[in-house]
Amino acid sequence: MRILLLGGTGEARALAARLHPDYDIISSLAGRVPDPALPAGPVRIGGFGGVAGLRQWLGDNEISAVVDATHPFAATMTSHAAQVCAELGMPHLVLARPPWDAAGAVRVGSDVEAAHVVADQHYSRVFLTTGRSGVAPFTSSRAWFLIRVVTPPDAVVLPCNHEVLLSRGPYDYADECALLRDNRIDVLVTKNSGGELTEAKLRAAADLGIAVVMIDRPALPAGVHAVGTVDEAIDWVARLAA
Ligand code: NAP
């Protein structure tokens, strides 16, 4: 049994470290960041070329199961994997870390809606943590933005008042408090990514009385089997192998 592990997350790396070398796995990364943290075991990097490319690749590489441990907002990859596995009748699991508790946050369905909330509420100092592809809806805002991204934003035009902070988590509570305070932030805009590595910003915002606008996750494709922890994913693989 050869398993494709769709990665790009801490959970995917933790899963690879637990499965390799007992199971025949190959991890896949999109190749978005120049120096990715590599998972244990064999790794391939780069897109498959859409649904057709993925179908071809699975056949060429004699894959018999797919575990999708991509980020909860990597909806295109998740949709492609679900579609191809359903077509091929291939065992398929989604490992999606539990979402954060959004109580107290303004919940929105997209980054565009988040930009509307920022404008409507007249927030003036925004901590924007929606990733490099999540900046474009804010470009016409007059507010000041602290844009924290791992790699530079995709948007050609950025908000007229901004600072880009290139950094990669994990982040701790004390540093997040200091960042929010030093930059006089009045609203935090975040995806509901879940996970412990970047959760401290939420506790810091709550304790400092800073508003939070949280973008809900895209829905999983209908009918997929999903688990929330690495342990559950290991159990699924072990049952499949047995
Ligand atoms: P996406 O929008 O769902 O996917 C866009 C395209 O990127 C896919 O159609 C696929 O290209 C390629 N791709 C994505 N994940 C891949 C993987 N693990 N292996 C090979 N190809 C992959 O994905 P995204 O939101 O840009 O995220 C890209 C990667 O960054 C993912 O692996 C994800 O786990 C990680 N990540 C994403 C976020 C986020 O907020 N979205 C945050 C942290 C990490 P083809 O169609 O050519 O196959």
mmCIF file of C-alpha atoms and ligand atoms in Angstrom:
data_model
loop_
_atom_site.group_PDB
_atom_site.id
_atom_site.type_symbol
_atom_site.label_atom_id
_atom_site.label_comp_id
_atom_site.label_asym_id
_atom_site.label_seq_id
_atom_site.Cartn_x
_atom_site.Cartn_y
_atom_site.Cartn_z
ATOM 1 C CA MET A 1 0.000 0.000 0.000
ATOM 2 C CA ARG A 2 1.455 3.349 -1.072
ATOM 3 C CA ILE A 3 -0.048 6.493 0.439
ATOM 4 C CA LEU A 4 0.015 10.016 -0.953
ATOM 5 C CA LEU A 5 0.107 12.499 1.911
ATOM 6 C CA LEU A 6 -0.966 15.970 0.798
ATOM 7 C CA GLY A 7 0.880 18.329 3.097
ATOM 8 C CA GLY A 8 1.958 21.862 3.818
ATOM 9 C CA THR A 9 0.927 21.830 7.488
ATOM 10 C CA GLY A 10 2.413 20.910 10.845
ATOM 11 C CA GLU A 11 -0.112 18.082 11.112
ATOM 12 C CA ALA A 12 1.053 16.643 7.787
ATOM 13 C CA ARG A 13 4.656 16.695 9.013
ATOM 14 C CA ALA A 14 3.662 15.076 12.307
ATOM 15 C CA LEU A 15 1.756 12.389 10.410
ATOM 16 C CA ALA A 16 4.662 11.708 8.040
ATOM 17 C CA ALA A 17 7.042 11.422 11.003
ATOM 18 C CA ARG A 18 4.765 8.798 12.589
ATOM 19 C CA LEU A 19 4.092 6.810 9.390
ATOM 20 C CA HIS A 20 7.611 6.756 7.922
ATOM 21 C CA PRO A 21 9.317 4.287 7.555
ATOM 22 C CA ASP A 22 6.702 1.722 8.686
ATOM 23 C CA TYR A 23 4.404 2.642 5.809
ATOM 24 C CA ASP A 24 5.216 3.483 2.199
ATOM 25 C CA ILE A 25 4.299 7.165 2.003
ATOM 26 C CA ILE A 26 5.118 10.064 -0.281
ATOM 27 C CA SER A 27 4.399 13.609 0.871
ATOM 28 C CA SER A 28 3.404 16.341 -1.534
ATOM 29 C CA LEU A 29 3.990 20.077 -1.112
ATOM 30 C CA ALA A 30 2.636 22.826 -3.349
ATOM 31 C CA GLY A 31 6.009 24.564 -3.530
ATOM 32 C CA ARG A 32 4.728 27.977 -2.483
ATOM 33 C CA VAL A 33 7.488 28.759 0.014
ATOM 34 C CA PRO A 34 11.151 28.779 -0.987
ATOM 35 C CA ASP A 35 12.496 26.866 2.027
ATOM 36 C CA PRO A 36 9.668 24.612 3.227
ATOM 37 C CA ALA A 37 9.930 22.551 6.403
ATOM 38 C CA LEU A 38 10.295 19.102 4.872
ATOM 39 C CA PRO A 39 8.392 16.099 6.195
ATOM 40 C CA ALA A 40 10.072 12.779 7.004
ATOM 41 C CA GLY A 41 10.335 10.347 4.108
ATOM 42 C CA PRO A 42 10.017 10.874 0.354
ATOM 43 C CA VAL A 43 8.689 14.254 -0.809
ATOM 44 C CA ARG A 44 7.539 15.606 -4.159
ATOM 45 C CA ILE A 45 7.033 19.344 -4.732
ATOM 46 C CA GLY A 46 4.716 21.240 -7.102
ATOM 47 C CA GLY A 47 1.143 21.102 -8.386
ATOM 48 C CA PHE A 48 -0.156 18.002 -10.166
ATOM 49 C CA GLY A 49 -1.807 19.903 -13.008
ATOM 50 C CA GLY A 50 -5.423 19.960 -11.852
ATOM 51 C CA VAL A 51 -7.807 17.023 -11.571
ATOM 52 C CA ALA A 52 -6.530 15.288 -14.696
ATOM 53 C CA GLY A 53 -2.906 15.684 -13.621
ATOM 54 C CA LEU A 54 -3.615 14.301 -10.174
ATOM 55 C CA ARG A 55 -5.484 11.298 -11.611
ATOM 56 C CA GLN A 56 -2.537 10.568 -13.900
ATOM 57 C CA TRP A 57 0.025 11.026 -11.134
ATOM 58 C CA LEU A 58 -1.790 8.653 -8.761
ATOM 59 C CA GLY A 59 -1.783 5.974 -11.465
ATOM 60 C CA ASP A 60 1.818 6.536 -12.533
ATOM 61 C CA ASN A 61 3.009 6.304 -8.931
ATOM 62 C CA GLU A 62 0.860 3.306 -7.957
ATOM 63 C CA ILE A 63 -0.816 5.137 -5.105
ATOM 64 C CA SER A 64 -3.489 3.165 -3.270
ATOM 65 C CA ALA A 65 -4.737 5.747 -0.717
ATOM 66 C CA VAL A 66 -4.677 9.504 -0.179
ATOM 67 C CA VAL A 67 -4.508 11.387 3.104
ATOM 68 C CA ASP A 68 -5.234 15.064 2.606
ATOM 69 C CA ALA A 69 -3.589 16.978 5.454
ATOM 70 C CA THR A 70 -3.468 20.316 3.636
ATOM 71 C CA HIS A 71 -4.416 23.554 5.347
ATOM 72 C CA PRO A 72 -8.178 23.937 6.017
ATOM 73 C CA PHE A 73 -8.240 26.843 3.526
ATOM 74 C CA ALA A 74 -6.518 24.895 0.724
ATOM 75 C CA ALA A 75 -9.947 24.213 -0.747
ATOM 76 C CA THR A 76 -8.924 23.645 -4.360
ATOM 77 C CA MET A 77 -6.446 20.867 -3.560
ATOM 78 C CA THR A 78 -8.947 19.275 -1.185
ATOM 79 C CA SER A 79 -11.688 19.394 -3.786
ATOM 80 C CA HIS A 80 -9.422 17.895 -6.493
ATOM 81 C CA ALA A 81 -8.302 15.046 -4.235
ATOM 82 C CA ALA A 82 -11.863 14.275 -3.150
ATOM 83 C CA GLN A 83 -13.095 14.237 -6.747
ATOM 84 C CA VAL A 84 -10.309 12.013 -8.094
ATOM 85 C CA CYS A 85 -10.446 9.556 -5.189
ATOM 86 C CA ALA A 86 -14.233 9.261 -5.541
ATOM 87 C CA GLU A 87 -13.876 8.603 -9.279
ATOM 88 C CA LEU A 88 -11.172 5.965 -8.721
ATOM 89 C CA GLY A 89 -12.817 4.410 -5.638
ATOM 90 C CA MET A 90 -9.559 5.084 -3.802
ATOM 91 C CA PRO A 91 -9.502 5.260 0.025
ATOM 92 C CA HIS A 92 -9.318 8.917 1.002
ATOM 93 C CA LEU A 93 -9.102 10.710 4.319
ATOM 94 C CA VAL A 94 -9.066 14.400 5.198
ATOM 95 C CA LEU A 95 -7.094 15.380 8.287
ATOM 96 C CA ALA A 96 -8.426 18.804 9.293
ATOM 97 C CA ARG A 97 -7.378 20.251 12.619
ATOM 98 C CA PRO A 98 -10.320 21.487 14.709
ATOM 99 C CA PRO A 99 -11.315 25.122 14.131
ATOM 100 C CA TRP A 100 -10.763 27.774 16.783
ATOM 101 C CA ASP A 101 -13.602 28.855 19.024
ATOM 102 C CA ALA A 102 -14.953 31.919 17.213
ATOM 103 C CA ALA A 103 -17.022 33.140 20.200
ATOM 104 C CA GLY A 104 -16.593 36.879 20.523
ATOM 105 C CA ALA A 105 -15.332 37.286 16.964
ATOM 106 C CA VAL A 106 -17.252 38.770 14.061
ATOM 107 C CA ARG A 107 -17.604 35.757 11.762
ATOM 108 C CA VAL A 108 -17.513 36.290 8.011
ATOM 109 C CA GLY A 109 -17.571 34.003 5.002
ATOM 110 C CA SER A 110 -14.680 35.439 3.002
ATOM 111 C CA ASP A 111 -11.814 37.921 2.961
ATOM 112 C CA VAL A 112 -14.039 40.262 0.921
ATOM 113 C CA GLU A 113 -16.638 40.252 3.709
ATOM 114 C CA ALA A 114 -13.859 40.831 6.243
ATOM 115 C CA ALA A 115 -12.790 43.931 4.299
ATOM 116 C CA HIS A 116 -16.385 45.214 4.427
ATOM 117 C CA VAL A 117 -16.478 44.791 8.200
ATOM 118 C CA VAL A 118 -13.192 46.686 8.592
ATOM 119 C CA ALA A 119 -14.568 49.535 6.458
ATOM 120 C CA ASP A 120 -18.051 49.594 8.027
ATOM 121 C CA GLN A 121 -16.701 49.591 11.591
ATOM 122 C CA HIS A 122 -14.096 52.267 10.749
ATOM 123 C CA TYR A 123 -11.217 50.281 12.192
ATOM 124 C CA SER A 124 -8.013 52.229 11.717
ATOM 125 C CA ARG A 125 -5.151 49.883 12.678
ATOM 126 C CA VAL A 126 -5.543 46.369 11.325
ATOM 127 C CA PHE A 127 -3.460 43.279 12.021
ATOM 128 C CA LEU A 128 -4.023 41.283 8.814
ATOM 129 C CA THR A 129 -3.064 37.605 9.052
ATOM 130 C CA THR A 130 -5.040 36.153 6.141
ATOM 131 C CA GLY A 131 -1.971 35.048 4.196
ATOM 132 C CA ARG A 132 -0.325 36.238 1.023
ATOM 133 C CA SER A 133 -3.439 35.649 -1.111
ATOM 134 C CA GLY A 134 -5.759 37.400 1.344
ATOM 135 C CA VAL A 135 -4.601 41.002 0.993
ATOM 136 C CA ALA A 136 -6.238 42.093 -2.271
ATOM 137 C CA PRO A 137 -9.721 42.882 -0.842
ATOM 138 C CA PHE A 138 -8.169 45.442 1.534
ATOM 139 C CA THR A 139 -6.172 47.442 -1.005
ATOM 140 C CA SER A 140 -8.569 50.392 -1.221
ATOM 141 C CA SER A 141 -8.869 50.767 2.556
ATOM 142 C CA ARG A 142 -7.623 53.939 4.225
ATOM 143 C CA ALA A 143 -6.762 52.073 7.428
ATOM 144 C CA TRP A 144 -3.183 51.210 8.414
ATOM 145 C CA PHE A 145 -2.311 47.522 8.061
ATOM 146 C CA LEU A 146 0.281 45.323 9.681
ATOM 147 C CA ILE A 147 0.366 42.512 7.105
ATOM 148 C CA ARG A 148 2.007 39.381 8.526
ATOM 149 C CA VAL A 149 2.868 36.819 5.861
ATOM 150 C CA VAL A 150 5.355 33.980 5.388
ATOM 151 C CA THR A 151 6.174 35.110 1.838
ATOM 152 C CA PRO A 152 5.391 38.496 0.212
ATOM 153 C CA PRO A 153 1.720 39.166 -0.608
ATOM 154 C CA ASP A 154 0.378 38.180 -4.057
ATOM 155 C CA ALA A 155 -1.455 41.484 -4.500
ATOM 156 C CA VAL A 156 0.371 43.863 -6.843
ATOM 157 C CA VAL A 157 -1.195 46.840 -5.096
ATOM 158 C CA LEU A 158 -1.190 46.920 -1.302
ATOM 159 C CA PRO A 159 -3.196 49.211 1.019
ATOM 160 C CA CYS A 160 -1.690 52.711 0.898
ATOM 161 C CA ASN A 161 -0.807 52.582 4.612
ATOM 162 C CA HIS A 162 0.860 49.359 5.579
ATOM 163 C CA GLU A 163 3.862 47.516 6.879
ATOM 164 C CA VAL A 164 4.673 43.984 5.713
ATOM 165 C CA LEU A 165 6.015 41.706 8.428
ATOM 166 C CA LEU A 166 7.611 38.606 6.925
ATOM 167 C CA SER A 167 7.618 35.874 9.521
ATOM 168 C CA ARG A 168 6.653 32.286 10.159
ATOM 169 C CA GLY A 169 5.090 30.900 13.342
ATOM 170 C CA PRO A 170 4.850 29.553 15.906
ATOM 171 C CA TYR A 171 4.123 32.701 17.877
ATOM 172 C CA ASP A 172 3.908 33.007 21.635
ATOM 173 C CA TYR A 173 1.453 34.941 23.734
ATOM 174 C CA ALA A 174 3.864 37.543 25.136
ATOM 175 C CA ASP A 175 5.213 38.420 21.675
ATOM 176 C CA GLU A 176 1.708 38.633 20.214
ATOM 177 C CA CYS A 177 0.603 40.967 23.033
ATOM 178 C CA ALA A 178 3.634 43.176 22.432
ATOM 179 C CA LEU A 179 3.022 43.247 18.662
ATOM 180 C CA LEU A 180 -0.626 44.235 19.093
ATOM 181 C CA ARG A 181 0.202 46.860 21.716
ATOM 182 C CA ASP A 182 3.258 48.356 19.981
ATOM 183 C CA ASN A 183 1.338 48.746 16.722
ATOM 184 C CA ARG A 184 -1.810 50.093 18.461
ATOM 185 C CA ILE A 185 -3.904 47.495 16.644
ATOM 186 C CA ASP A 186 -7.692 47.881 16.952
ATOM 187 C CA VAL A 187 -8.760 44.824 14.946
ATOM 188 C CA LEU A 188 -7.268 41.429 14.126
ATOM 189 C CA VAL A 189 -8.390 39.834 10.854
ATOM 190 C CA THR A 190 -7.727 36.105 10.631
ATOM 191 C CA LYS A 191 -8.858 32.943 8.934
ATOM 192 C CA ASN A 192 -10.237 30.271 11.247
ATOM 193 C CA SER A 193 -7.149 28.152 10.617
ATOM 194 C CA GLY A 194 -7.218 26.342 13.945
ATOM 195 C CA GLY A 195 -4.164 24.800 15.576
ATOM 196 C CA GLU A 196 -1.892 25.797 18.399
ATOM 197 C CA LEU A 197 0.995 27.309 16.425
ATOM 198 C CA THR A 198 -0.772 30.576 15.598
ATOM 199 C CA GLU A 199 -3.488 30.621 18.264
ATOM 200 C CA ALA A 200 -1.745 33.007 20.680
ATOM 201 C CA LYS A 201 -2.872 36.056 18.674
ATOM 202 C CA LEU A 202 -6.476 35.256 19.612
ATOM 203 C CA ARG A 203 -5.747 35.078 23.335
ATOM 204 C CA ALA A 204 -3.685 38.258 23.083
ATOM 205 C CA ALA A 205 -6.472 40.095 21.241
ATOM 206 C CA ALA A 206 -9.087 38.909 23.744
ATOM 207 C CA ASP A 207 -6.990 39.979 26.738
ATOM 208 C CA LEU A 208 -6.235 43.394 25.206
ATOM 209 C CA GLY A 209 -9.877 44.005 24.217
ATOM 210 C CA ILE A 210 -9.042 44.036 20.505
ATOM 211 C CA ALA A 211 -11.805 43.143 18.039
ATOM 212 C CA VAL A 212 -11.435 39.992 15.927
ATOM 213 C CA VAL A 213 -12.866 39.393 12.453
ATOM 214 C CA MET A 214 -12.667 35.680 11.686
ATOM 215 C CA ILE A 215 -13.138 34.126 8.259
ATOM 216 C CA ASP A 216 -15.014 30.821 8.395
ATOM 217 C CA ARG A 217 -13.493 27.773 6.733
ATOM 218 C CA PRO A 218 -14.635 26.641 3.331
ATOM 219 C CA ALA A 219 -16.889 23.583 3.601
ATOM 220 C CA LEU A 220 -15.349 20.178 2.952
ATOM 221 C CA PRO A 221 -16.514 18.411 -0.212
ATOM 222 C CA ALA A 222 -19.684 16.380 0.375
ATOM 223 C CA GLY A 223 -19.211 12.837 1.585
ATOM 224 C CA VAL A 224 -15.526 12.954 2.524
ATOM 225 C CA HIS A 225 -14.328 11.128 5.628
ATOM 226 C CA ALA A 226 -12.575 13.629 7.897
ATOM 227 C CA VAL A 227 -10.754 13.353 11.215
ATOM 228 C CA GLY A 228 -9.343 16.090 13.436
ATOM 229 C CA THR A 229 -6.163 14.608 14.877
ATOM 230 C CA VAL A 230 -2.966 12.907 13.765
ATOM 231 C CA ASP A 231 -3.772 9.941 16.049
ATOM 232 C CA GLU A 232 -7.071 9.358 14.265
ATOM 233 C CA ALA A 233 -5.325 9.535 10.895
ATOM 234 C CA ILE A 234 -2.770 6.938 12.071
ATOM 235 C CA ASP A 235 -5.630 4.650 13.159
ATOM 236 C CA TRP A 236 -7.259 5.039 9.738
ATOM 237 C CA VAL A 237 -4.022 4.096 7.957
ATOM 238 C CA ALA A 238 -3.423 1.142 10.288
ATOM 239 C CA ARG A 239 -6.957 -0.169 9.701
ATOM 240 C CA LEU A 240 -6.532 0.234 5.964
ATOM 241 C CA ALA A 241 -3.229 -1.633 5.993
ATOM 242 C CA ALA A 242 -4.728 -4.437 8.064
HETATM 243 P P1 NAP B 1 -5.141 25.515 -2.975
HETATM 244 O O1 NAP B 1 -5.630 26.867 -3.327
HETATM 245 O O2 NAP B 1 -6.104 24.556 -2.416
HETATM 246 O O3 NAP B 1 -4.453 24.814 -4.228
HETATM 247 C C1 NAP B 1 -4.097 25.495 -5.406
HETATM 248 C C2 NAP B 1 -3.254 24.554 -6.221
HETATM 249 O O4 NAP B 1 -1.976 24.376 -5.604
HETATM 250 C C3 NAP B 1 -3.829 23.149 -6.321
HETATM 251 O O5 NAP B 1 -4.824 23.088 -7.331
HETATM 252 C C4 NAP B 1 -2.584 22.357 -6.633
HETATM 253 O O6 NAP B 1 -2.158 22.575 -7.975
HETATM 254 C C5 NAP B 1 -1.544 23.031 -5.777
HETATM 255 N N1 NAP B 1 -1.424 22.418 -4.455
HETATM 256 C C6 NAP B 1 -1.967 22.807 -3.271
HETATM 257 N N2 NAP B 1 -1.570 22.032 -2.266
HETATM 258 C C7 NAP B 1 -0.745 21.119 -2.821
HETATM 259 C C8 NAP B 1 0.016 20.040 -2.286
HETATM 260 N N3 NAP B 1 0.016 19.755 -0.965
HETATM 261 N N4 NAP B 1 0.757 19.295 -3.151
HETATM 262 C C9 NAP B 1 0.778 19.591 -4.483
HETATM 263 N N5 NAP B 1 0.091 20.597 -5.033
HETATM 264 C C10 NAP B 1 -0.647 21.354 -4.215
HETATM 265 O O7 NAP B 1 -3.893 25.637 -1.989
HETATM 266 P P2 NAP B 1 -3.302 26.924 -1.232
HETATM 267 O O8 NAP B 1 -4.344 27.470 -0.314
HETATM 268 O O9 NAP B 1 -2.643 27.792 -2.241
HETATM 269 O O10 NAP B 1 -2.191 26.223 -0.334
HETATM 270 C C11 NAP B 1 -1.013 25.732 -0.937
HETATM 271 C C12 NAP B 1 -0.288 24.886 0.096
HETATM 272 O O11 NAP B 1 0.049 25.693 1.223
HETATM 273 C C13 NAP B 1 -1.105 23.714 0.597
HETATM 274 O O12 NAP B 1 -0.289 22.571 0.547
HETATM 275 C C14 NAP B 1 -1.483 24.084 2.008
HETATM 276 O O13 NAP B 1 -1.480 22.964 2.878
HETATM 277 C C15 NAP B 1 -0.408 25.088 2.399
HETATM 278 N N6 NAP B 1 -0.913 26.166 3.263
HETATM 279 C C16 NAP B 1 -1.998 26.892 2.885
HETATM 280 C C17 NAP B 1 -2.476 27.883 3.721
HETATM 281 C C18 NAP B 1 -3.710 28.688 3.381
HETATM 282 O O14 NAP B 1 -4.104 29.552 4.168
HETATM 283 N N7 NAP B 1 -4.365 28.443 2.233
HETATM 284 C C19 NAP B 1 -1.833 28.129 4.940
HETATM 285 C C20 NAP B 1 -0.708 27.370 5.286
HETATM 286 C C21 NAP B 1 -0.259 26.391 4.438
HETATM 287 P P3 NAP B 1 -2.585 21.613 -9.183
HETATM 288 O O15 NAP B 1 -4.004 21.961 -9.488
HETATM 289 O O16 NAP B 1 -1.613 21.964 -10.253
HETATM 290 O O17 NAP B 1 -2.442 20.194 -8.695
#
